[in-house]
Amino acid sequence: MDEIFEKLQSVVDRYDEISEMLSDPDIISDTNRFMALSKEEGQLRETVEVFKHYQAVIAEIESDKELLAEKLDADMEELTKEELKELESEKGELEERLKILLLPKDPNDDKNIIMEIHGAAGGDEGALFAADLYDMYGRYAERQGWNVEIIDENKTEIGGYKEIVLMITGNSVYSKLKYENGAHRVQRVPETESAGRVHTSTATVGVMPEYEDVDIDIEEKDLRVDVYRASGAGGQHINKTSSAVRMTHLPTGIVVAMQDQRSQQQNRVKAMEILKTRVYDYYASQNEAEYAEQRKTAVGTGDRSERIRTYNYPQNRVTDHRIGLTLNKLDRVMNGELDDIVDALVIADQTAKLEDLKQG
């Protein structure tokens, strides 16, 4: 634990340094610097508080050991031994928690995300399942206090989605939804199935963090921009000017359509931001060996063709294949109750990283 103590003490020192800096009038007047330092302080706070609690427990353990070295009456000795046993147990738990808090943080964890859901194998049924996944994530986002905005959608005639692209914004969205990346399989009887046979279909989910100020140039020759009239519910035109924008990145085929902003210029700016994020993610996942290796080894951030989860409707069962988790409450999961799955994936990811640290 000596090496860990050194790291923890450096965290405490940095936390104290930031606390001092935040009371400096020069820093208070520099809004960007003040916000950056406040954010860093917030990220360190839990580690500092747990470490201070750990130090208090250590002090109590030493005090109890000194007490037991003295002559005590039987009752007092029994009470002290019982307390010491509880403190030793708490010490072990706090040490494990501190190890996890010291794990390298994913720099994208506190970012918003862009999520792509595609109906894959199974035709209409795959598209309908894509719509069900969209509803599931929408309900989960609502429970988390996040905001969901549809960026692009390609509906089928029967109410499914060949593709739907979402922007989900809020507190630490990527940290919880990054594990959804992959192929989701559904087993159920389609409404069009007269014989009552169970069919298997799939939809794929892609999750990427919203990159701010992405360092990527999109050349004009690689871009096709179409403008059209923004439409409201039922196809009613809500303005008479062509304010909606559709941008196509020709080398990758990535398309972003934006009509939610008030002017064509605002829609162009927003569409370009989202297009840059999606193109950046595309090239990162295709070309960077280190990035690809990270996606393969980290729990739940694998290739989008990897089957990660099965939703079995006849048995009301959902199984996450990466960690062997099975829950018999598919109805509640589809209603947005994803916490049990997300929490289990986070713990599995942290455990895997702790093992890597021990082996390293």
GROMACS .gro file of C-alpha atoms in nm:
model
  360
    1MET     CA    1   0.000   0.000   0.000
    2ASP     CA    2   0.303   0.233   0.029
    3GLU     CA    3   0.289   0.329  -0.338
    4ILE     CA    4  -0.085   0.388  -0.308
    5PHE     CA    5  -0.032   0.607   0.001
    6GLU     CA    6   0.212   0.822  -0.197
    7LYS     CA    7  -0.042   0.865  -0.477
    8LEU     CA    8  -0.318   0.945  -0.228
    9GLN     CA    9  -0.106   1.202  -0.050
   10SER     CA   10  -0.029   1.371  -0.382
   11VAL     CA   11  -0.405   1.385  -0.452
   12VAL     CA   12  -0.466   1.546  -0.112
   13ASP     CA   13  -0.183   1.796  -0.174
   14ARG     CA   14  -0.328   1.888  -0.513
   15TYR     CA   15  -0.678   1.921  -0.364
   16ASP     CA   16  -0.550   2.157  -0.092
   17GLU     CA   17  -0.357   2.357  -0.353
   18ILE     CA   18  -0.670   2.398  -0.569
   19SER     CA   19  -0.880   2.500  -0.267
   20GLU     CA   20  -0.632   2.779  -0.197
   21MET     CA   21  -0.623   2.887  -0.562
   22LEU     CA   22  -1.003   2.908  -0.575
   23SER     CA   23  -0.995   3.184  -0.312
   24ASP     CA   24  -0.742   3.387  -0.514
   25PRO     CA   25  -0.913   3.704  -0.655
   26ASP     CA   26  -0.712   3.679  -0.980
   27ILE     CA   27  -0.841   3.327  -1.043
   28ILE     CA   28  -1.197   3.415  -0.938
   29SER     CA   29  -1.197   3.691  -1.201
   30ASP     CA   30  -1.075   3.447  -1.471
   31THR     CA   31  -1.399   3.258  -1.539
   32ASN     CA   32  -1.249   2.980  -1.754
   33ARG     CA   33  -0.964   2.910  -1.511
   34PHE     CA   34  -1.200   2.920  -1.212
   35MET     CA   35  -1.441   2.674  -1.378
   36ALA     CA   36  -1.159   2.437  -1.478
   37LEU     CA   37  -1.015   2.434  -1.125
   38SER     CA   38  -1.362   2.391  -0.969
   39LYS     CA   39  -1.421   2.091  -1.194
   40GLU     CA   40  -1.083   1.940  -1.098
   41GLU     CA   41  -1.158   1.996  -0.729
   42GLY     CA   42  -1.492   1.821  -0.769
   43GLN     CA   43  -1.325   1.522  -0.936
   44LEU     CA   44  -1.074   1.487  -0.649
   45ARG     CA   45  -1.318   1.545  -0.362
   46GLU     CA   46  -1.445   1.187  -0.318
   47THR     CA   47  -1.091   1.043  -0.317
   48VAL     CA   48  -0.978   1.296  -0.055
   49GLU     CA   49  -1.282   1.234   0.168
   50VAL     CA   50  -1.244   0.855   0.152
   51PHE     CA   51  -0.869   0.878   0.222
   52LYS     CA   52  -0.928   1.101   0.526
   53HIS     CA   53  -1.189   0.854   0.653
   54TYR     CA   54  -0.938   0.572   0.596
   55GLN     CA   55  -0.673   0.759   0.798
   56ALA     CA   56  -0.925   0.806   1.082
   57VAL     CA   57  -0.999   0.432   1.081
   58ILE     CA   58  -0.625   0.354   1.092
   59ALA     CA   59  -0.587   0.587   1.393
   60GLU     CA   60  -0.878   0.414   1.571
   61ILE     CA   61  -0.723   0.072   1.503
   62GLU     CA   62  -0.392   0.183   1.657
   63SER     CA   63  -0.577   0.327   1.956
   64ASP     CA   64  -0.765   0.001   2.013
   65LYS     CA   65  -0.446  -0.205   1.985
   66GLU     CA   66  -0.277   0.017   2.246
   67LEU     CA   67  -0.583  -0.021   2.470
   68LEU     CA   68  -0.569  -0.402   2.443
   69ALA     CA   69  -0.203  -0.395   2.548
   70GLU     CA   70  -0.318  -0.255   2.882
   71LYS     CA   71  -0.494  -0.449   3.156
   72LEU     CA   72  -0.869  -0.427   3.090
   73ASP     CA   73  -1.166  -0.587   3.258
   74ALA     CA   74  -1.329  -0.871   3.063
   75ASP     CA   75  -1.625  -0.668   2.932
   76MET     CA   76  -1.407  -0.380   2.811
   77GLU     CA   77  -1.164  -0.618   2.646
   78GLU     CA   78  -1.449  -0.795   2.463
   79LEU     CA   79  -1.596  -0.464   2.341
   80THR     CA   80  -1.257  -0.340   2.221
   81LYS     CA   81  -1.187  -0.666   2.034
   82GLU     CA   82  -1.528  -0.649   1.865
   83GLU     CA   83  -1.471  -0.288   1.763
   84LEU     CA   84  -1.125  -0.374   1.632
   85LYS     CA   85  -1.268  -0.654   1.420
   86GLU     CA   86  -1.522  -0.416   1.263
   87LEU     CA   87  -1.254  -0.152   1.203
   88GLU     CA   88  -1.024  -0.403   1.032
   89SER     CA   89  -1.310  -0.506   0.803
   90GLU     CA   90  -1.388  -0.141   0.723
   91LYS     CA   91  -1.017  -0.076   0.657
   92GLY     CA   92  -1.013  -0.355   0.395
   93GLU     CA   93  -1.324  -0.218   0.223
   94LEU     CA   94  -1.182   0.135   0.217
   95GLU     CA   95  -0.853   0.009   0.068
   96GLU     CA   96  -1.041  -0.155  -0.221
   97ARG     CA   97  -1.247   0.159  -0.274
   98LEU     CA   98  -0.933   0.376  -0.277
   99LYS     CA   99  -0.769   0.149  -0.535
  100ILE     CA  100  -1.071   0.196  -0.762
  101LEU     CA  101  -1.071   0.573  -0.708
  102LEU     CA  102  -0.706   0.582  -0.814
  103LEU     CA  103  -0.771   0.396  -1.140
  104PRO     CA  104  -0.699   0.614  -1.445
  105LYS     CA  105  -1.018   0.800  -1.534
  106ASP     CA  106  -1.161   0.772  -1.884
  107PRO     CA  107  -1.126   1.133  -2.005
  108ASN     CA  108  -1.455   1.100  -2.191
  109ASP     CA  109  -1.664   0.982  -1.892
  110ASP     CA  110  -1.821   1.319  -1.816
  111LYS     CA  111  -1.907   1.392  -2.180
  112ASN     CA  112  -2.238   1.395  -2.363
  113ILE     CA  113  -2.286   1.129  -2.628
  114ILE     CA  114  -2.408   1.070  -2.979
  115MET     CA  115  -2.586   0.735  -3.004
  116GLU     CA  116  -2.666   0.553  -3.328
  117ILE     CA  117  -2.923   0.271  -3.328
  118HIS     CA  118  -2.962   0.063  -3.644
  119GLY     CA  119  -3.213  -0.210  -3.723
  120ALA     CA  120  -2.990  -0.498  -3.838
  121ALA     CA  121  -3.076  -0.864  -3.898
  122GLY     CA  122  -3.446  -0.949  -3.911
  123GLY     CA  123  -3.587  -0.688  -4.150
  124ASP     CA  124  -3.897  -0.516  -4.011
  125GLU     CA  125  -3.860  -0.690  -3.675
  126GLY     CA  126  -3.502  -0.563  -3.640
  127ALA     CA  127  -3.624  -0.211  -3.717
  128LEU     CA  128  -3.905  -0.242  -3.460
  129PHE     CA  129  -3.653  -0.358  -3.200
  130ALA     CA  130  -3.438  -0.054  -3.281
  131ALA     CA  131  -3.742   0.158  -3.192
  132ASP     CA  132  -3.784  -0.037  -2.867
  133LEU     CA  133  -3.419   0.029  -2.777
  134TYR     CA  134  -3.468   0.399  -2.851
  135ASP     CA  135  -3.766   0.402  -2.611
  136MET     CA  136  -3.564   0.212  -2.348
  137TYR     CA  137  -3.272   0.457  -2.359
  138GLY     CA  138  -3.513   0.750  -2.361
  139ARG     CA  139  -3.679   0.628  -2.041
  140TYR     CA  140  -3.341   0.560  -1.879
  141ALA     CA  141  -3.224   0.910  -1.974
  142GLU     CA  142  -3.540   1.058  -1.820
  143ARG     CA  143  -3.467   0.872  -1.494
  144GLN     CA  144  -3.114   1.017  -1.497
  145GLY     CA  145  -3.236   1.371  -1.565
  146TRP     CA  146  -3.069   1.377  -1.909
  147ASN     CA  147  -3.198   1.535  -2.228
  148VAL     CA  148  -3.248   1.336  -2.552
  149GLU     CA  149  -3.254   1.504  -2.893
  150ILE     CA  150  -3.313   1.321  -3.223
  151ILE     CA  151  -3.046   1.426  -3.473
  152ASP     CA  152  -3.144   1.202  -3.762
  153GLU     CA  153  -3.396   0.924  -3.822
  154ASN     CA  154  -3.497   0.686  -4.098
  155LYS     CA  155  -3.836   0.537  -4.012
  156THR     CA  156  -3.997   0.228  -4.161
  157GLU     CA  157  -4.361   0.218  -4.265
  158ILE     CA  158  -4.462   0.002  -3.968
  159GLY     CA  159  -4.307   0.229  -3.703
  160GLY     CA  160  -3.955   0.094  -3.666
  161TYR     CA  161  -3.622   0.257  -3.743
  162LYS     CA  162  -3.368   0.158  -4.004
  163GLU     CA  163  -3.154   0.413  -3.822
  164ILE     CA  164  -3.199   0.674  -3.550
  165VAL     CA  165  -2.924   0.904  -3.422
  166LEU     CA  166  -2.954   1.073  -3.083
  167MET     CA  167  -2.770   1.339  -2.887
  168ILE     CA  168  -2.795   1.263  -2.513
  169THR     CA  169  -2.679   1.543  -2.285
  170GLY     CA  170  -2.647   1.561  -1.908
  171ASN     CA  171  -2.423   1.462  -1.620
  172SER     CA  172  -2.163   1.190  -1.699
  173VAL     CA  173  -2.367   1.036  -1.982
  174TYR     CA  174  -2.076   0.856  -2.150
  175SER     CA  175  -1.961   0.694  -1.824
  176LYS     CA  176  -2.288   0.498  -1.806
  177LEU     CA  177  -2.385   0.439  -2.168
  178LYS     CA  178  -2.043   0.357  -2.319
  179TYR     CA  179  -2.108  -0.010  -2.240
  180GLU     CA  180  -2.408  -0.020  -2.478
  181ASN     CA  181  -2.182  -0.030  -2.783
  182GLY     CA  182  -2.249  -0.352  -2.978
  183ALA     CA  183  -2.512  -0.584  -3.122
  184HIS     CA  184  -2.834  -0.635  -2.923
  185ARG     CA  185  -3.031  -0.953  -3.000
  186VAL     CA  186  -3.404  -0.994  -2.945
  187GLN     CA  187  -3.600  -1.320  -2.927
  188ARG     CA  188  -3.978  -1.285  -2.950
  189VAL     CA  189  -4.286  -1.366  -3.154
  190PRO     CA  190  -4.342  -1.088  -3.412
  191GLU     CA  191  -4.694  -0.947  -3.444
  192THR     CA  192  -4.698  -1.064  -3.806
  193GLU     CA  193  -4.615  -1.425  -3.708
  194SER     CA  194  -4.940  -1.623  -3.732
  195ALA     CA  195  -4.789  -1.955  -3.616
  196GLY     CA  196  -4.655  -1.809  -3.291
  197ARG     CA  197  -4.291  -1.895  -3.363
  198VAL     CA  198  -4.013  -1.710  -3.183
  199HIS     CA  199  -3.791  -1.511  -3.419
  200THR     CA  200  -3.440  -1.379  -3.353
  201SER     CA  201  -3.351  -1.030  -3.476
  202THR     CA  202  -3.079  -0.778  -3.397
  203ALA     CA  203  -3.019  -0.406  -3.373
  204THR     CA  204  -2.679  -0.243  -3.332
  205VAL     CA  205  -2.596   0.044  -3.100
  206GLY     CA  206  -2.301   0.278  -3.144
  207VAL     CA  207  -2.201   0.517  -2.865
  208MET     CA  208  -1.946   0.794  -2.908
  209PRO     CA  209  -1.855   1.084  -2.680
  210GLU     CA  210  -1.931   1.434  -2.803
  211TYR     CA  211  -1.588   1.565  -2.889
  212GLU     CA  212  -1.555   1.937  -2.829
  213ASP     CA  213  -1.325   2.131  -3.061
  214VAL     CA  214  -1.237   1.817  -3.255
  215ASP     CA  215  -0.902   1.848  -3.430
  216ILE     CA  216  -1.021   1.722  -3.767
  217ASP     CA  217  -1.052   1.904  -4.098
  218ILE     CA  218  -1.340   1.822  -4.328
  219GLU     CA  219  -1.259   1.949  -4.676
  220GLU     CA  220  -1.531   2.107  -4.886
  221LYS     CA  221  -1.474   1.859  -5.170
  222ASP     CA  222  -1.561   1.575  -4.927
  223LEU     CA  223  -1.887   1.738  -4.820
  224ARG     CA  224  -2.230   1.757  -4.983
  225VAL     CA  225  -2.473   2.002  -4.823
  226ASP     CA  226  -2.845   1.997  -4.904
  227VAL     CA  227  -3.094   2.251  -4.768
  228TYR     CA  228  -3.467   2.200  -4.742
  229ARG     CA  229  -3.769   2.323  -4.553
  230ALA     CA  230  -3.796   2.222  -4.190
  231SER     CA  231  -4.119   2.032  -4.130
  232GLY     CA  232  -4.332   1.987  -3.822
  233ALA     CA  233  -4.554   1.704  -3.702
  234GLY     CA  234  -4.740   1.525  -3.979
  235GLY     CA  235  -4.517   1.680  -4.243
  236GLN     CA  236  -4.663   2.030  -4.203
  237HIS     CA  237  -4.415   2.296  -4.310
  238ILE     CA  238  -4.338   2.522  -4.018
  239ASN     CA  239  -4.156   2.784  -4.224
  240LYS     CA  240  -4.136   2.894  -4.585
  241THR     CA  241  -3.758   2.914  -4.609
  242SER     CA  242  -3.507   2.633  -4.652
  243SER     CA  243  -3.362   2.638  -4.301
  244ALA     CA  244  -3.301   2.263  -4.253
  245VAL     CA  245  -2.958   2.126  -4.345
  246ARG     CA  246  -2.840   1.778  -4.444
  247MET     CA  247  -2.464   1.722  -4.456
  248THR     CA  248  -2.310   1.412  -4.615
  249HIS     CA  249  -1.944   1.323  -4.563
  250LEU     CA  250  -1.872   1.152  -4.895
  251PRO     CA  251  -1.565   0.940  -4.797
  252THR     CA  252  -1.748   0.773  -4.506
  253GLY     CA  253  -2.112   0.809  -4.610
  254ILE     CA  254  -2.198   0.962  -4.272
  255VAL     CA  255  -2.507   1.184  -4.291
  256VAL     CA  256  -2.626   1.444  -4.040
  257ALA     CA  257  -2.960   1.622  -4.079
  258MET     CA  258  -3.044   1.919  -3.860
  259GLN     CA  259  -3.362   2.124  -3.853
  260ASP     CA  260  -3.415   2.209  -3.486
  261GLN     CA  261  -3.234   2.543  -3.486
  262ARG     CA  262  -3.407   2.865  -3.591
  263SER     CA  263  -3.194   2.955  -3.892
  264GLN     CA  264  -3.010   2.774  -4.168
  265GLN     CA  265  -2.681   2.911  -4.035
  266GLN     CA  266  -2.747   2.775  -3.685
  267ASN     CA  267  -2.843   2.438  -3.833
  268ARG     CA  268  -2.521   2.437  -4.039
  269VAL     CA  269  -2.306   2.505  -3.732
  270LYS     CA  270  -2.479   2.235  -3.524
  271ALA     CA  271  -2.472   1.983  -3.810
  272MET     CA  272  -2.099   2.041  -3.864
  273GLU     CA  273  -2.024   1.990  -3.493
  274ILE     CA  274  -2.206   1.657  -3.493
  275LEU     CA  275  -2.060   1.551  -3.828
  276LYS     CA  276  -1.706   1.618  -3.702
  277THR     CA  277  -1.770   1.405  -3.393
  278ARG     CA  278  -1.905   1.114  -3.596
  279VAL     CA  279  -1.628   1.131  -3.858
  280TYR     CA  280  -1.364   1.157  -3.584
  281ASP     CA  281  -1.506   0.851  -3.409
  282TYR     CA  282  -1.522   0.662  -3.740
  283TYR     CA  283  -1.155   0.719  -3.819
  284ALA     CA  284  -1.047   0.663  -3.460
  285SER     CA  285  -1.218   0.325  -3.443
  286GLN     CA  286  -1.099   0.225  -3.792
  287ASN     CA  287  -0.739   0.338  -3.792
  288GLU     CA  288  -0.595   0.376  -3.441
  289ALA     CA  289  -0.451   0.047  -3.318
  290GLU     CA  290  -0.435   0.165  -2.958
  291TYR     CA  291  -0.797   0.283  -2.968
  292ALA     CA  292  -0.908  -0.045  -3.124
  293GLU     CA  293  -0.720  -0.247  -2.861
  294GLN     CA  294  -0.885  -0.044  -2.586
  295ARG     CA  295  -1.228  -0.114  -2.736
  296LYS     CA  296  -1.154  -0.487  -2.743
  297THR     CA  297  -1.019  -0.522  -2.390
  298ALA     CA  298  -1.237  -0.282  -2.192
  299VAL     CA  299  -1.568  -0.429  -2.082
  300GLY     CA  300  -1.850  -0.339  -2.315
  301THR     CA  301  -1.674  -0.108  -2.559
  302GLY     CA  302  -1.606  -0.368  -2.824
  303ASP     CA  303  -1.682  -0.379  -3.192
  304ARG     CA  304  -2.040  -0.298  -3.291
  305SER     CA  305  -2.077  -0.641  -3.451
  306GLU     CA  306  -2.006  -0.810  -3.116
  307ARG     CA  307  -2.324  -0.957  -2.964
  308ILE     CA  308  -2.338  -0.810  -2.616
  309ARG     CA  309  -2.691  -0.874  -2.492
  310THR     CA  310  -2.999  -1.089  -2.556
  311TYR     CA  311  -3.355  -0.979  -2.479
  312ASN     CA  312  -3.580  -1.286  -2.450
  313TYR     CA  313  -3.944  -1.178  -2.440
  314PRO     CA  314  -4.118  -1.517  -2.389
  315GLN     CA  315  -3.915  -1.575  -2.070
  316ASN     CA  316  -3.901  -1.206  -1.964
  317ARG     CA  317  -3.524  -1.247  -1.947
  318VAL     CA  318  -3.228  -1.025  -2.040
  319THR     CA  319  -2.871  -1.159  -2.049
  320ASP     CA  320  -2.551  -0.958  -2.083
  321HIS     CA  321  -2.304  -1.203  -2.239
  322ARG     CA  322  -1.987  -1.009  -2.151
  323ILE     CA  323  -2.026  -1.053  -1.776
  324GLY     CA  324  -2.269  -1.348  -1.762
  325LEU     CA  325  -2.543  -1.139  -1.599
  326THR     CA  326  -2.902  -1.265  -1.634
  327LEU     CA  327  -3.205  -1.075  -1.501
  328ASN     CA  328  -3.560  -1.206  -1.513
  329LYS     CA  329  -3.722  -0.864  -1.546
  330LEU     CA  330  -3.701  -0.773  -1.913
  331ASP     CA  331  -4.026  -0.574  -1.888
  332ARG     CA  332  -3.868  -0.341  -1.631
  333VAL     CA  333  -3.541  -0.312  -1.825
  334MET     CA  334  -3.731  -0.209  -2.138
  335ASN     CA  335  -3.906   0.051  -1.922
  336GLY     CA  336  -3.570   0.215  -1.863
  337GLU     CA  337  -3.464   0.040  -1.541
  338LEU     CA  338  -3.106  -0.017  -1.657
  339ASP     CA  339  -2.925   0.057  -1.330
  340ASP     CA  340  -2.862  -0.309  -1.236
  341ILE     CA  341  -2.701  -0.376  -1.575
  342VAL     CA  342  -2.502  -0.052  -1.589
  343ASP     CA  343  -2.375  -0.090  -1.229
  344ALA     CA  344  -2.267  -0.452  -1.292
  345LEU     CA  345  -2.078  -0.349  -1.608
  346VAL     CA  346  -1.902  -0.063  -1.426
  347ILE     CA  347  -1.793  -0.300  -1.146
  348ALA     CA  348  -1.675  -0.562  -1.399
  349ASP     CA  349  -1.476  -0.298  -1.587
  350GLN     CA  350  -1.315  -0.167  -1.267
  351THR     CA  351  -1.231  -0.521  -1.153
  352ALA     CA  352  -1.067  -0.598  -1.488
  353LYS     CA  353  -0.861  -0.278  -1.469
  354LEU     CA  354  -0.753  -0.358  -1.111
  355GLU     CA  355  -0.635  -0.703  -1.228
  356ASP     CA  356  -0.439  -0.538  -1.511
  357LEU     CA  357  -0.273  -0.307  -1.259
  358LYS     CA  358  -0.175  -0.599  -1.034
  359GLN     CA  359  -0.029  -0.792  -1.329
  360GLY     CA  360   0.144  -0.479  -1.461
   0.00000   0.00000   0.00000
